[in-house]
One Martini backbone bead per residue (centre of mass of N, CA, C, O) as a GRO file, in nm:
protein
  154
    1MET     BB    1   9.059   9.962   7.284
    2PHE     BB    2   9.208   9.842   7.572
    3ALA     BB    3   9.171  10.053   7.813
    4TRP     BB    4   8.989   9.892   8.019
    5LEU     BB    5   9.218   9.691   8.113
    6SER     BB    6   9.388   9.883   8.291
    7GLY     BB    7   9.169   9.901   8.519
    8LEU     BB    8   9.205   9.601   8.622
    9PHE     BB    9   9.526   9.638   8.717
   10GLU     BB   10   9.468   9.872   8.887
   11LYS     BB   11   9.497  10.016   9.185
   12GLU     BB   12   9.328  10.143   9.425
   13GLN     BB   13   9.341  10.415   9.607
   14LEU     BB   14   9.438  10.474   9.935
   15GLN     BB   15   9.352  10.663  10.217
   16ALA     BB   16   9.500  10.515  10.454
   17SER     BB   17   9.793  10.605  10.410
   18VAL     BB   18   9.744  10.899  10.492
   19TRP     BB   19   9.609  10.859  10.765
   20VAL     BB   20   9.834  10.700  10.909
   21ARG     BB   21  10.066  10.903  10.869
   22ASP     BB   22   9.927  11.139  11.017
   23ILE     BB   23   9.898  11.001  11.292
   24VAL     BB   24  10.197  10.926  11.338
   25ALA     BB   25  10.310  11.223  11.294
   26SER     BB   26  10.140  11.357  11.542
   27ASN     BB   27  10.352  11.226  11.731
   28PRO     BB   28  10.595  11.392  11.913
   29LYS     BB   29  10.716  11.132  12.100
   30GLY     BB   30  10.781  10.955  11.880
   31SER     BB   31  10.975  10.747  11.644
   32TYR     BB   32  10.898  10.859  11.358
   33ALA     BB   33  11.099  11.092  11.311
   34ASN     BB   34  11.360  10.900  11.307
   35TYR     BB   35  11.189  10.641  11.138
   36LYS     BB   36  11.018  10.705  10.877
   37ASN     BB   37  11.107  10.503  10.654
   38TYR     BB   38  11.049  10.243  10.804
   39TYR     BB   39  10.743  10.286  10.856
   40ASP     BB   40  10.654  10.348  10.565
   41ARG     BB   41  10.743  10.081  10.440
   42HIS     BB   42  10.562   9.894  10.617
   43ILE     BB   43  10.290  10.023  10.564
   44ASN     BB   44  10.294   9.989  10.256
   45ARG     BB   45  10.327   9.680  10.255
   46ILE     BB   46  10.063   9.617  10.398
   47LEU     BB   47   9.869   9.768  10.205
   48ASN     BB   48   9.961   9.609   9.944
   49SER     BB   49   9.921   9.311  10.039
   50TYR     BB   50   9.612   9.404  10.163
   51HIS     BB   51   9.426   9.567   9.964
   52LYS     BB   52   9.141   9.440   9.969
   53ASP     BB   53   9.094   9.463  10.270
   54PHE     BB   54   9.127   9.780  10.287
   55LEU     BB   55   8.896   9.847  10.102
   56ARG     BB   56   8.680   9.721  10.280
   57PHE     BB   57   8.743   9.888  10.537
   58GLU     BB   58   8.693  10.165  10.410
   59LYS     BB   59   8.394  10.122  10.342
   60PHE     BB   60   8.310  10.064  10.633
   61ALA     BB   61   8.402  10.335  10.756
   62VAL     BB   62   8.222  10.521  10.583
   63ARG     BB   63   7.949  10.393  10.679
   64ASN     BB   64   8.007  10.386  11.024
   65TYR     BB   65   8.184  10.655  11.032
   66LYS     BB   66   8.309  10.931  11.093
   67HIS     BB   67   8.560  11.105  10.958
   68SER     BB   68   8.756  11.106  11.214
   69ASP     BB   69   8.722  10.779  11.261
   70GLN     BB   70   8.834  10.648  11.002
   71SER     BB   71   9.139  10.677  11.059
   72VAL     BB   72   9.140  10.513  11.320
   73PHE     BB   73   9.038  10.247  11.205
   74MET     BB   74   9.269  10.207  10.995
   75ALA     BB   75   9.502  10.211  11.201
   76ILE     BB   76   9.411   9.963  11.356
   77LYS     BB   77   9.431   9.766  11.119
   78VAL     BB   78   9.731   9.805  11.061
   79ALA     BB   79   9.828   9.725  11.346
   80SER     BB   80   9.707   9.437  11.344
   81TYR     BB   81   9.868   9.338  11.100
   82ALA     BB   82  10.148   9.393  11.220
   83TYR     BB   83  10.111   9.204  11.460
   84GLN     BB   84  10.053   8.940  11.293
   85LEU     BB   85  10.346   8.979  11.140
   86GLY     BB   86  10.558   9.076  11.380
   87GLN     BB   87  10.550   9.408  11.385
   88LEU     BB   88  10.586   9.562  11.676
   89LYS     BB   89  10.698   9.847  11.621
   90VAL     BB   90  10.479   9.942  11.428
   91ALA     BB   91  10.233   9.884  11.607
   92ALA     BB   92  10.325  10.059  11.850
   93CYS     BB   93  10.343  10.329  11.700
   94ILE     BB   94  10.047  10.344  11.612
   95THR     BB   95   9.907  10.310  11.892
   96ALA     BB   96  10.046  10.549  12.030
   97ALA     BB   97   9.935  10.761  11.835
   98LEU     BB   98   9.637  10.700  11.889
   99ILE     BB   99   9.635  10.765  12.190
  100SER     BB  100   9.727  11.056  12.154
  101THR     BB  101   9.490  11.143  11.975
  102CYS     BB  102   9.262  11.072  12.175
  103ASN     BB  103   9.361  11.258  12.406
  104ARG     BB  104   9.344  11.522  12.241
  105ALA     BB  105   9.038  11.495  12.177
  106LYS     BB  106   8.938  11.511  12.472
  107ARG     BB  107   9.040  11.810  12.522
  108GLY     BB  108   8.867  11.879  12.306
  109ASP     BB  109   8.583  11.867  12.099
  110ALA     BB  110   8.660  11.610  12.011
  111GLN     BB  111   8.561  11.260  11.939
  112VAL     BB  112   8.615  10.930  12.000
  113HIS     BB  113   8.518  10.634  11.963
  114PRO     BB  114   8.497  10.410  12.218
  115LYS     BB  115   8.564  10.147  12.062
  116LEU     BB  116   8.828  10.250  11.939
  117TYR     BB  117   8.974  10.313  12.202
  118ARG     BB  118   8.960  10.027  12.324
  119ALA     BB  119   9.105   9.884  12.089
  120THR     BB  120   9.370  10.034  12.120
  121ILE     BB  121   9.438   9.952  12.410
  122VAL     BB  122   9.432   9.644  12.372
  123LEU     BB  123   9.645   9.628  12.148
  124HIS     BB  124   9.877   9.764  12.303
  125LYS     BB  125   9.890   9.559  12.534
  126LYS     BB  126   9.945   9.312  12.354
  127ILE     BB  127  10.211   9.416  12.235
  128LEU     BB  128  10.365   9.452  12.502
  129GLU     BB  129  10.340   9.158  12.600
  130THR     BB  130  10.481   9.029  12.358
  131GLY     BB  131  10.749   9.181  12.393
  132LYS     BB  132  10.815   9.070  12.675
  133THR     BB  133  10.810   8.763  12.612
  134THR     BB  134  11.030   8.766  12.390
  135LYS     BB  135  11.257   8.874  12.569
  136LYS     BB  136  11.249   8.644  12.777
  137GLN     BB  137  11.300   8.412  12.577
  138LYS     BB  138  11.574   8.510  12.474
  139ALA     BB  139  11.715   8.514  12.748
  140GLN     BB  140  11.666   8.213  12.815
  141ASN     BB  141  11.810   8.093  12.567
  142GLN     BB  142  12.089   8.215  12.631
  143LEU     BB  143  12.117   8.085  12.907
  144ASP     BB  144  12.097   7.790  12.816
  145ARG     BB  145  12.342   7.796  12.623
  146SER     BB  146  12.557   7.881  12.837
  147GLN     BB  147  12.520   7.628  13.025
  148VAL     BB  148  12.561   7.398  12.795
  149GLY     BB  149  12.803   7.459  12.605
  150GLY     BB  150  13.047   7.234  12.724
  151PHE     BB  151  12.842   7.003  12.718
  152LEU     BB  152  12.789   6.656  12.676
  153CYS     BB  153  12.514   6.481  12.564
  154ILE     BB  154  12.427   6.117  12.617
   0.00000   0.00000   0.00000
């Protein structure tokens, strides 16, 4: 009698989770092979936490991009969410795999949309710059602590 209610509470399955995992796994030189569980756990958490957003992005991708570019678009969105959440390793792994995929597509007959390729490059550079600045800040903080260590400031 209330079977229709169960449909209200079940989340619609996202195609993006399969697309993103396939793209990340396709990078032979990436760290995904060694840390598959780590990356899968974080990708799933991002997709589940922002489920409604990714449903909207998926519909947008289906409307505006050809089938091969839809997976690239969704992977860029997952990487940007990972970057915004501070998960730089996950975002860097996804964008590196995307760049590798785009470069392989250039060598073959397939082609990735130029806007998506540019977005991937810009996001990857931003992730790398953020990683460099955080490492510098951590090193500077440790240096400051070691210099001040034994002195009492009055």
